[in-house]
Tab-separated table of C-alpha atoms in Angstrom:
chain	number	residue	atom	x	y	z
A	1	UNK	CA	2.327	-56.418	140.665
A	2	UNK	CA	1.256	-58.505	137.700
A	3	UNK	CA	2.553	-61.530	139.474
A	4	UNK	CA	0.475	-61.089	142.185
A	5	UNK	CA	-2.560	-60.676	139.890
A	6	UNK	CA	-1.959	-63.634	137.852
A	7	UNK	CA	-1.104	-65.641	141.116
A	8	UNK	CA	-4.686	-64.374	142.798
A	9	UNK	CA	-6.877	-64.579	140.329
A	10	UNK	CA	-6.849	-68.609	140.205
A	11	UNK	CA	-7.868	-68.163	144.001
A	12	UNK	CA	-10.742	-65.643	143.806
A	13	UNK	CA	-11.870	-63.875	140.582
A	14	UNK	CA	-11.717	-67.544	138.424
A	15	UNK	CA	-11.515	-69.764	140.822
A	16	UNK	CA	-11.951	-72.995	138.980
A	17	UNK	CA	-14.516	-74.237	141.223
A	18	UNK	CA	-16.489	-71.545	142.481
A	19	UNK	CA	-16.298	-69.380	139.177
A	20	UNK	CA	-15.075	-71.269	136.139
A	21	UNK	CA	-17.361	-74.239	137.434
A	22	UNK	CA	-14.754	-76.253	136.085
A	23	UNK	CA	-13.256	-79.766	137.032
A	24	UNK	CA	-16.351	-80.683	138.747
A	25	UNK	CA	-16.795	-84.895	139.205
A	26	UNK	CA	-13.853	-85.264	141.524
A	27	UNK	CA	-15.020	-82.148	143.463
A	28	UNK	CA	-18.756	-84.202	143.765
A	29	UNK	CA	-16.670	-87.605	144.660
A	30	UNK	CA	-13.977	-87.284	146.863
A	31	UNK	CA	-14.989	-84.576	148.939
A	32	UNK	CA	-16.367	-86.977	151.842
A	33	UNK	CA	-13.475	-86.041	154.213
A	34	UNK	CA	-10.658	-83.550	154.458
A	35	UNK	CA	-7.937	-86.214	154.114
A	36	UNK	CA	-9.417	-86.648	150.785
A	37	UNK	CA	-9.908	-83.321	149.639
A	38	UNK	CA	-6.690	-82.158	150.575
A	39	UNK	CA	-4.842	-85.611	149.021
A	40	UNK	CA	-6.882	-84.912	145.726
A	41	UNK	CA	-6.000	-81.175	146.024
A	42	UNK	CA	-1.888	-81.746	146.303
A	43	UNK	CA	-2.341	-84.112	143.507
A	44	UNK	CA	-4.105	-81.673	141.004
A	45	UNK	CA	-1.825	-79.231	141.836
A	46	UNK	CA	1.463	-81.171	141.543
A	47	UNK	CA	-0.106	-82.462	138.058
A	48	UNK	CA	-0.965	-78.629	136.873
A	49	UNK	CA	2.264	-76.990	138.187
A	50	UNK	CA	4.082	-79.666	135.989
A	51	UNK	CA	2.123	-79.834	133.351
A	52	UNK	CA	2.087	-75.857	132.419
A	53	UNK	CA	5.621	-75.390	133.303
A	54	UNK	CA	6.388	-78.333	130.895
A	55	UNK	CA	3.683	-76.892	127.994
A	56	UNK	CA	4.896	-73.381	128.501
A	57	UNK	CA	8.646	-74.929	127.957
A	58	UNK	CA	7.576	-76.653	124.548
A	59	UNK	CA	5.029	-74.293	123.319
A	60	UNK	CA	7.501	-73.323	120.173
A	61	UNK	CA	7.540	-76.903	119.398
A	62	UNK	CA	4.509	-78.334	118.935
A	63	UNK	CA	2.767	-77.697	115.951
A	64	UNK	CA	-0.765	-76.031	115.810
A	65	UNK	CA	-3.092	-78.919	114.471
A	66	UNK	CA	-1.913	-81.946	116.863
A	67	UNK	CA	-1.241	-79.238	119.925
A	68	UNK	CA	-4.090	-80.831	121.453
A	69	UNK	CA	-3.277	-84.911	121.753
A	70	UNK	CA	0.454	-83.552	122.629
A	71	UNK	CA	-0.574	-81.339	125.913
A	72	UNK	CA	-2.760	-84.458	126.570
A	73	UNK	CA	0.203	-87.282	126.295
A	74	UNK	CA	2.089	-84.847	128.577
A	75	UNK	CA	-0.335	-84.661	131.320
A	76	UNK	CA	-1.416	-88.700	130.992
A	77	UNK	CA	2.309	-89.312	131.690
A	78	UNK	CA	2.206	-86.743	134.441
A	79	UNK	CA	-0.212	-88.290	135.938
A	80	UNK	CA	0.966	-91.907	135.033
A	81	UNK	CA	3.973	-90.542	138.003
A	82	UNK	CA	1.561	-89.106	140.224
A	83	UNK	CA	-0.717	-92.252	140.330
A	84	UNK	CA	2.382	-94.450	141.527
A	85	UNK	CA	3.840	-91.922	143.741
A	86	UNK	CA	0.698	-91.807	145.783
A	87	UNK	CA	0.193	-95.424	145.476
A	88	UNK	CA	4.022	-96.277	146.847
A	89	UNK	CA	3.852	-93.398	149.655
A	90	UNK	CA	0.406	-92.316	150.835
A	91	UNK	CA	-1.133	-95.898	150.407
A	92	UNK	CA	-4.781	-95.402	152.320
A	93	UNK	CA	-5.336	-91.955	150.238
A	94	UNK	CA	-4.657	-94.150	146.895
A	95	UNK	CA	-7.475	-96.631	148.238
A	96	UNK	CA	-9.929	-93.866	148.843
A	97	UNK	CA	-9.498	-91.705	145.834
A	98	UNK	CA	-9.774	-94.999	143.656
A	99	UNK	CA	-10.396	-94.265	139.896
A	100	UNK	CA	-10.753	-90.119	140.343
A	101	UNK	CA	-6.655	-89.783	140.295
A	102	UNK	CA	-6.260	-91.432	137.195
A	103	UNK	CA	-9.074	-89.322	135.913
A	104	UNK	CA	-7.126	-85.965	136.761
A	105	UNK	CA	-6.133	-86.324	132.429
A	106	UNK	CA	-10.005	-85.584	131.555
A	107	UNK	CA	-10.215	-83.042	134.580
A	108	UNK	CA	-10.756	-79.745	132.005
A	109	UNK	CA	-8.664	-77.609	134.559
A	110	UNK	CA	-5.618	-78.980	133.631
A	111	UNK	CA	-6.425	-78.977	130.072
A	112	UNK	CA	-7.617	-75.360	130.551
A	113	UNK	CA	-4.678	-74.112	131.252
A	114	UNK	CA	-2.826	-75.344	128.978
A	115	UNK	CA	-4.750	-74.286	126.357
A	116	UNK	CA	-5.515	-70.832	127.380
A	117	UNK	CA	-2.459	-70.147	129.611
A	118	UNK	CA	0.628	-72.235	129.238
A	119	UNK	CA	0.388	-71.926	125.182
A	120	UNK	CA	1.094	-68.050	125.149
A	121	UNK	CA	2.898	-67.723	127.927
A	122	UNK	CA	6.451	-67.507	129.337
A	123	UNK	CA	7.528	-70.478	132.226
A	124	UNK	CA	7.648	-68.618	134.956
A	125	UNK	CA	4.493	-66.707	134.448
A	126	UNK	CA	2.738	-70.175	133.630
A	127	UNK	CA	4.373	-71.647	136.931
A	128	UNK	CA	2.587	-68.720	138.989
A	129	UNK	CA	-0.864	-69.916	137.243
A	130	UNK	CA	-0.897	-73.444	137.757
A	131	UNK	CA	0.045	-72.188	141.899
A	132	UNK	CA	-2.300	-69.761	141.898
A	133	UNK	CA	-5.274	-72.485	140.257
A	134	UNK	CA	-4.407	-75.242	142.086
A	135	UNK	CA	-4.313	-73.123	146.069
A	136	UNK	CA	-7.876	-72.189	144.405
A	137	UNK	CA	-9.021	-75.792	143.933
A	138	UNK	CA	-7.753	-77.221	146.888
A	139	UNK	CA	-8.864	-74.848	148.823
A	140	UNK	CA	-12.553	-74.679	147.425
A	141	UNK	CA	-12.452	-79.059	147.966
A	142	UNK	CA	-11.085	-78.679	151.069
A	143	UNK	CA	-14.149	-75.991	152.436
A	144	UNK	CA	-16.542	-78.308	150.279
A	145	UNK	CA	-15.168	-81.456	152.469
A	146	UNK	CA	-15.236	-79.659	156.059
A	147	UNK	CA	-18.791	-78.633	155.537
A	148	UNK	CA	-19.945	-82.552	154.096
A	149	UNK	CA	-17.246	-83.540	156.951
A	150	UNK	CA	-18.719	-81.577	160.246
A	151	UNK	CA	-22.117	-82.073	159.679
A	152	UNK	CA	-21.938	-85.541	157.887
A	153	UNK	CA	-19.763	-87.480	160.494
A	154	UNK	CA	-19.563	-84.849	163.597
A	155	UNK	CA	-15.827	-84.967	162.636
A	156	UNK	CA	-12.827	-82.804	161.188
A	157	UNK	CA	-9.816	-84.265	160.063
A	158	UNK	CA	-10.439	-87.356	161.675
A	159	UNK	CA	-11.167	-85.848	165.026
A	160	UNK	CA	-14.710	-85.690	166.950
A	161	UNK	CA	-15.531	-81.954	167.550
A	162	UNK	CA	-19.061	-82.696	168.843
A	163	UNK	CA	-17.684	-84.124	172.198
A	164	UNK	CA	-21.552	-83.208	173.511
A	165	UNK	CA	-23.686	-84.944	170.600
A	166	UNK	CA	-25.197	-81.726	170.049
A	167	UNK	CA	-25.401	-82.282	166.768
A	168	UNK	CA	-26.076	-85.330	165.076
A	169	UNK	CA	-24.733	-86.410	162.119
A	170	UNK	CA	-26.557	-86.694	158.979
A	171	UNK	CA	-25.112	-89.450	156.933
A	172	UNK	CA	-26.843	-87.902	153.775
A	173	UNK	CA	-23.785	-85.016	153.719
A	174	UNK	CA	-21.655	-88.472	153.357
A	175	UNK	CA	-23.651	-89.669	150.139
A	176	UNK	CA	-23.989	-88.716	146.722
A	177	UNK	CA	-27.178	-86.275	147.174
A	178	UNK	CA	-25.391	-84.716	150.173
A	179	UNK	CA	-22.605	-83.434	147.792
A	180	UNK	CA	-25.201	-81.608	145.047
A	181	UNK	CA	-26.908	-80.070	147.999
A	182	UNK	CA	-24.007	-78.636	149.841
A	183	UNK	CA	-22.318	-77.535	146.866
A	184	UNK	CA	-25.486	-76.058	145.187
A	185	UNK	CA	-26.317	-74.009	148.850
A	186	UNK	CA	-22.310	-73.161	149.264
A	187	UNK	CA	-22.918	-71.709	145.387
A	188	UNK	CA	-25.911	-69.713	146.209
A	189	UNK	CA	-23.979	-68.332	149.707
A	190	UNK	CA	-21.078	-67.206	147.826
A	191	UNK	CA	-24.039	-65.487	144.972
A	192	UNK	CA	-25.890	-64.104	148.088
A	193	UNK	CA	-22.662	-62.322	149.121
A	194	UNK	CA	-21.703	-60.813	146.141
A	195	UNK	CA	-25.345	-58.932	145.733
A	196	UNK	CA	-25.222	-57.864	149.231
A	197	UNK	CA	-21.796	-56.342	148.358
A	198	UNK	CA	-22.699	-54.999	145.129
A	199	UNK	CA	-25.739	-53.706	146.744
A	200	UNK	CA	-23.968	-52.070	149.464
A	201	UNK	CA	-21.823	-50.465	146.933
A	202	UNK	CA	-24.819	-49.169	144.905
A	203	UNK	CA	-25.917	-47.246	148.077
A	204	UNK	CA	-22.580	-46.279	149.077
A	205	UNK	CA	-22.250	-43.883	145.800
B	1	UNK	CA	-24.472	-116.407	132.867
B	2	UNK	CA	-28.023	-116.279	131.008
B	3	UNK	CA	-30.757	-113.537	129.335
B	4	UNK	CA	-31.942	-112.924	132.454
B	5	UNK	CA	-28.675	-112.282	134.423
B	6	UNK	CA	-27.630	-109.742	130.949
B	7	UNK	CA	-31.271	-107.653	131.315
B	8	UNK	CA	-30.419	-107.477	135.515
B	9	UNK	CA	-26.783	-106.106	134.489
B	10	UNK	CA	-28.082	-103.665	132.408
B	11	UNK	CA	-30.602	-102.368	134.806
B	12	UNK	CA	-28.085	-102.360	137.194
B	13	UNK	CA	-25.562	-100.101	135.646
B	14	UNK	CA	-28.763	-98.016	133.960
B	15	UNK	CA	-30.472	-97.189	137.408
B	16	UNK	CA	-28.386	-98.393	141.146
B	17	UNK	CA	-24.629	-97.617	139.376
B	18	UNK	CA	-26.275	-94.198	137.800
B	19	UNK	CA	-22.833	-92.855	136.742
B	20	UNK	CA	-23.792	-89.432	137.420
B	21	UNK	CA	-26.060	-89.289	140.148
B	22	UNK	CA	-23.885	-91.775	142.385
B	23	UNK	CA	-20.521	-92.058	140.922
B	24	UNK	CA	-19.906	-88.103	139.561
B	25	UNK	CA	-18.611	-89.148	136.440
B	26	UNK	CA	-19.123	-86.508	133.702
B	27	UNK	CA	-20.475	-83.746	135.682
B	28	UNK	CA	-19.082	-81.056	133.580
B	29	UNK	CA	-21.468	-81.549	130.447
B	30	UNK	CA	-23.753	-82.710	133.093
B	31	UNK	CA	-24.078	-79.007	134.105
B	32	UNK	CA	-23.035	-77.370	131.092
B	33	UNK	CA	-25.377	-79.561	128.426
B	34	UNK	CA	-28.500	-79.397	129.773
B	35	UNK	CA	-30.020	-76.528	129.604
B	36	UNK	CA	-32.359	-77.483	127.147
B	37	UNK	CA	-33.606	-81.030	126.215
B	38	UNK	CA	-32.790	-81.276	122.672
B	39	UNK	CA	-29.082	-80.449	123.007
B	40	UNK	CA	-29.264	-83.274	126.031
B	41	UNK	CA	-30.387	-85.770	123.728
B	42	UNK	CA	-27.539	-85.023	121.127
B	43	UNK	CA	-25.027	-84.959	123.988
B	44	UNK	CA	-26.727	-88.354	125.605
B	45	UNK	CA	-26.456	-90.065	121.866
B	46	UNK	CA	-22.947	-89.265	121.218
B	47	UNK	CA	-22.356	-90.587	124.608
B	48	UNK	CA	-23.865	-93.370	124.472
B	49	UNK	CA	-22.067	-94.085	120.832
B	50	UNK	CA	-18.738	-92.947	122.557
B	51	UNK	CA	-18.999	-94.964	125.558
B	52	UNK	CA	-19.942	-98.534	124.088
B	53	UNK	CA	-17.362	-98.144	121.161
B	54	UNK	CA	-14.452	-97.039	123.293
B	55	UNK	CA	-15.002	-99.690	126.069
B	56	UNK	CA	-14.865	-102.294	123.477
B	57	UNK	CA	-11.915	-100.772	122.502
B	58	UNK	CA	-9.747	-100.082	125.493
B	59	UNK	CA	-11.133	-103.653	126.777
B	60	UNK	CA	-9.282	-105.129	123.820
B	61	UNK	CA	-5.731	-103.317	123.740
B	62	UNK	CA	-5.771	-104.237	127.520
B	63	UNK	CA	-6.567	-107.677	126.867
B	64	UNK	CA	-4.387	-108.584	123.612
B	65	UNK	CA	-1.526	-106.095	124.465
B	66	UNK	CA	-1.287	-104.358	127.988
B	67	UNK	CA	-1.710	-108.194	129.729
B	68	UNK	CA	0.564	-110.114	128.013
B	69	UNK	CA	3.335	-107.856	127.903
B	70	UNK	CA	2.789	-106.502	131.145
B	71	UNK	CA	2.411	-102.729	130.867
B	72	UNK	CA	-0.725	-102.223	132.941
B	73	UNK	CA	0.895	-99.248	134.222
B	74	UNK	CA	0.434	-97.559	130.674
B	75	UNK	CA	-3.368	-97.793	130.957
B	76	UNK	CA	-3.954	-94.294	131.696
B	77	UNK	CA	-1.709	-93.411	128.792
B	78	UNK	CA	-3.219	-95.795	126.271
B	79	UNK	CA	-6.797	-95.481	127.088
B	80	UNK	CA	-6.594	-91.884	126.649
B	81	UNK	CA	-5.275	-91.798	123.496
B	82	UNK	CA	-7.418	-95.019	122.359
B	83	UNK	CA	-10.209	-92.140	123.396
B	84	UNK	CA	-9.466	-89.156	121.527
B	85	UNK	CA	-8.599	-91.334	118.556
B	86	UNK	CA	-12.086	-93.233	118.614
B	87	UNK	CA	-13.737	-89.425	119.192
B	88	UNK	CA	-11.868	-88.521	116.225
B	89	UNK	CA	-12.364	-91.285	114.266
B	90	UNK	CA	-16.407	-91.504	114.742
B	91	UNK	CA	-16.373	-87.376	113.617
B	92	UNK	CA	-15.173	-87.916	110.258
B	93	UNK	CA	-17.281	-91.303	109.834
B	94	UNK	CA	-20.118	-89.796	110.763
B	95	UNK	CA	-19.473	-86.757	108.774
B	96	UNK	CA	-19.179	-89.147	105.849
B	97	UNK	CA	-21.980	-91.557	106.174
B	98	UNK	CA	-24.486	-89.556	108.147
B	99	UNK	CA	-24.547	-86.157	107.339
B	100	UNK	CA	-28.576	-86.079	109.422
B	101	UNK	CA	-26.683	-87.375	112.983
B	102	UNK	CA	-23.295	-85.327	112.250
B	103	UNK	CA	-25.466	-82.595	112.476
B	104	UNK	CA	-27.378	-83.594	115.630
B	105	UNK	CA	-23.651	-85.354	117.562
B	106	UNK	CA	-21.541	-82.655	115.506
B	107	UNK	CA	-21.225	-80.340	118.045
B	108	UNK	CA	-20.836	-82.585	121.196
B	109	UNK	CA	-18.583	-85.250	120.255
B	110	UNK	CA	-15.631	-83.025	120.119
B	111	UNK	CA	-16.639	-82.556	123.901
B	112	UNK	CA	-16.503	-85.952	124.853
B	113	UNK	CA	-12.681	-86.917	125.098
B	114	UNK	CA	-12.852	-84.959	128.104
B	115	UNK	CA	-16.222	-86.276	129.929
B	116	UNK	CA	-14.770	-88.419	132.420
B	117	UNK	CA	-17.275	-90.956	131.960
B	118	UNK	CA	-15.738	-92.226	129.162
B	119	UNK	CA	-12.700	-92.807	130.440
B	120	UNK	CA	-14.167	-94.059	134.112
B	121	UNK	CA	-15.875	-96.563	132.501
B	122	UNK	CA	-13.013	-97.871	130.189
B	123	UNK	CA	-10.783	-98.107	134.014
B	124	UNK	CA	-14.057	-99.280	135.561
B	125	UNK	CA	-14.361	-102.478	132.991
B	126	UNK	CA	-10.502	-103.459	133.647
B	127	UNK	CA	-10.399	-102.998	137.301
B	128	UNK	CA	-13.787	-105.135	137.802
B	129	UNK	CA	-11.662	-107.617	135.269
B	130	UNK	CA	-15.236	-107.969	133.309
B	131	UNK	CA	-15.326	-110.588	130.800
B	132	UNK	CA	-16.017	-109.288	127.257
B	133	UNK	CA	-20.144	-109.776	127.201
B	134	UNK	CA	-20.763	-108.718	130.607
B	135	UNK	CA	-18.160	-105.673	129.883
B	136	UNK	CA	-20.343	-104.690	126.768
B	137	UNK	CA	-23.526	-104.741	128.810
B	138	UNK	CA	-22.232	-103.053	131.495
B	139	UNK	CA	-21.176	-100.093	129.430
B	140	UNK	CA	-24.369	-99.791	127.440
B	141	UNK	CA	-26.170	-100.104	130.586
B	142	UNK	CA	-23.775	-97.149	132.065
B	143	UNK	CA	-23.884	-94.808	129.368
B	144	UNK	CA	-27.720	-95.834	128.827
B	145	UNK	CA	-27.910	-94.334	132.467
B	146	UNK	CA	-26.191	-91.247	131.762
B	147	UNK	CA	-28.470	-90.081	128.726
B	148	UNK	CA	-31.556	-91.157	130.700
B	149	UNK	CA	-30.364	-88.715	133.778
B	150	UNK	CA	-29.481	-86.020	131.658
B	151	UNK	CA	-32.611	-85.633	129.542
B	152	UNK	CA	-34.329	-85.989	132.748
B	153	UNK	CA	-32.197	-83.188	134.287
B	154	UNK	CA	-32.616	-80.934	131.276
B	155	UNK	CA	-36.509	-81.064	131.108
B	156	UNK	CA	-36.399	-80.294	134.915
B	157	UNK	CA	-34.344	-77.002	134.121
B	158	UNK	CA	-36.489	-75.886	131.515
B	159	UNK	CA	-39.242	-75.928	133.571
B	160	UNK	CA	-37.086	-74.275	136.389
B	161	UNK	CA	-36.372	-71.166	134.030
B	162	UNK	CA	-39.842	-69.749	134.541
B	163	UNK	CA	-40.095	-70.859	138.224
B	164	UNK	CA	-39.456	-68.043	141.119
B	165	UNK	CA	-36.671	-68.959	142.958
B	166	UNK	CA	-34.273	-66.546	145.085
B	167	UNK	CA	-31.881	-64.145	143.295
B	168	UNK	CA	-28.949	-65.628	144.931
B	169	UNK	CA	-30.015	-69.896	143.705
B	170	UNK	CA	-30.386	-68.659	140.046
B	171	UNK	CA	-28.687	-70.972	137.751
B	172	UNK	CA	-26.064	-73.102	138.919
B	173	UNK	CA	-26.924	-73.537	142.470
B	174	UNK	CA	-30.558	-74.654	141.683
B	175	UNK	CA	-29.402	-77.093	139.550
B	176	UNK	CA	-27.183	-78.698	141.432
B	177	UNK	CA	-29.617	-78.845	144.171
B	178	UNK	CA	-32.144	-80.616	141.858
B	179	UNK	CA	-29.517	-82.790	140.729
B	180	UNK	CA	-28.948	-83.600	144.549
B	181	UNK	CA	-32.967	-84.642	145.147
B	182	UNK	CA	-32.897	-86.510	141.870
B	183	UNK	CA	-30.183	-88.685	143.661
B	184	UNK	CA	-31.439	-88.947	146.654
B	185	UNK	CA	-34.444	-90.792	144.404
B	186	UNK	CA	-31.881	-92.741	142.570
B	187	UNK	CA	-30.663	-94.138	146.303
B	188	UNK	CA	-34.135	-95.845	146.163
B	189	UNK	CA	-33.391	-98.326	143.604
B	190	UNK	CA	-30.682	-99.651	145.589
B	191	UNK	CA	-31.467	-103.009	146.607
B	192	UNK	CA	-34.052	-103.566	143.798
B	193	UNK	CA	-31.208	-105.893	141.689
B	194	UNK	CA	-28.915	-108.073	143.384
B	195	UNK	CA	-26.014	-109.066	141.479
């Protein structure tokens, strides 16, 4: 039962997007298409699952003062592997997520977790919270990316699913202000919801 | 390259390459920093201070040592560290020789080692292979940009506190949708410098 918590809580109650508001420059930049979001996504998760599993596994040895450079030489090299994975195998991704996987070291996600999680906790339990976080991530990049996607290009995945031009794209989902906007609205749907529930509940009792 | 071509740089990287507002680098103290101005002009200080000092920096070990002996593929390794050393290093200097500004930076520069600006910019400058003025320029002009934005930003969400807006935009939401029409001004320096 506690698994399941700790495993569900990265996707809904702190998700690190929608809730912890963490993380947030590669969830601006990359999420122009799917492809990306979900390359980006696979990444950060590879690099947290690693990363916590490893921290958790060495927590007894680091000392207290220099905790902080260690956890971040181990998740520089972590991503050091990722970086030239992606770059040998999944070539076109590399190209169009540029700088941001490199930058995964500064995302305060990873960091996160290893300070508040993988520190005090056993490897297995830190192995379900890196999961559990990085599902939420990619999955709040990847609904970020369909919406700037759809409505940006008149695509999904690649594919054109207005095959009657009904509606027209709107290159400014594509650009910078396009990701603000649709995050800030997606933000304030996800707030509208929660009253509405919260109200509902109020009037239930 | 001349004055001229140095002052276009910098305007350059201050207003068309806006690091935040059209490359998303350091959106986390973007959001969390500004609430009001004063704290946005500590955090855009340090940053600036941050950002020239460890581009000069990270420029440097890449050119005397990563080049020459071939270990490009340590960058992200070595610029990181190069980072939170050069954070480190300008606390306890400035703690030392400035008491006034340790107590305005204190606070944020212990934040900075994970703004991604700071390390974007340090990959930016190798990547664009910069030579060493037009690197220094470049990242004054950047990090010049981000301090400008954020101040900006934060006097916009002071105002925004007493403003009605729905239930639901409170907070967050607003501000990133402010953020979003501040770029879509931003867009309309493009074009205004060629380089």
């Amino acid at each position: 039962m506690k698994t399941k918590q700790n495993f569900l809580k990265g996707i809904f109650s702190e998700n690190p997007v929608f809730v912890l508001m963490l993380g947030m420059c590669p969830v601006l930049a990359i999420t122009t298409s799917i492809m990306n979001a979900l390359g980006m996504g696979v990444a950060f998760t590879i690099v947290l699952i690693m990363s916590n599993v490893i921290i958790s596994l060495i927590r007894k040895l680091i000392p207290n003062e220099v905790r902080i450079p260690a956890y971040i030489v181990v998740i520089a090299t972590l991503v050091t592997i990722v970086d030239m994975l992606m770059h040998a195998f999944t070539f076109s991704i590399y190209e169009s997520l540029g700088i941001f996987i490199p930058l995964i070291v500064v995302n305060c996600v990873v960091l996160g977790r290893a300070e508040a999680f993988a520190s005090k906790n056993n490897v297995f339990a830190s192995f379900i919270d890196a999961l559990g976080m990085g599902i939420g991530y990619t999955l709040a990049i990847t609904i970020l990316s369909a919406i700037r996607e759809f409505f940006g290009a008149g695509t999904l995945l690649g594919y054109d699913v207005t095959p009657l031009n009904l509606i027209q794209p709107a290159t400014i989902f594509i650009i910078a202000p396009g990701a603000f906007i649709t995050l800030g609205l997606l933000l304030g749907g996800i707030n509208a919801l929660k009253n509405a529930r919260t109200k509902s509940a109020e009037v239930k009792e | 390259m001349n004055f001229g071509d140095y002052i276009a740089l910098g305007l350059y990287a201050i207003l068309i390459q806006n690091v935040m507002l059209t490359q998303f680098l350091g959106a986390c103290p973007f959001l969390g920093v500004s609430k009001k101005s004063q704290s946005a002009i500590g955090m855009g200080l340090a940053v600036i201070f941050v950002i020239t000092l460890s581009s000069i920096m990270t420029w440097s070990i890449d050119h005397f040592v990563l080049i020459p002996q071939e270990l490009t593929y340590m960058r992200t390794i070595v610029f990181i560290l190069i980072i939170s050393g050069v954070v480190q290093f300008v606390e306890m200097f400035i703690k030392k020789t400035a008491p006034i500004i340790y107590k305005m930076l204190g606070i944020y520069l212990p934040l900075i080692t994970t703004n991604c600006a700071v390390l974007g910019v340090a990959l930016i400058n190798v990547n664009q292979e910069f030579p060493f003025t037009k690197m220094v320029v470049y990242s004054i002009g950047i990090s010049v940009g981000y301090a400008l934005v954020i101040y900006v930003f934060a006097t916009i969400r002071e105002r925004l506190e007493n403003a009605n807006i729905p239930k639901s935009l409170k907070g967050t939401p607003i501000a990133l949708i402010v953020a979003g029409i501040m770029s879509i001004a931003f867009i309309g320096f493009a074009g205004v410098i060629e380089i």
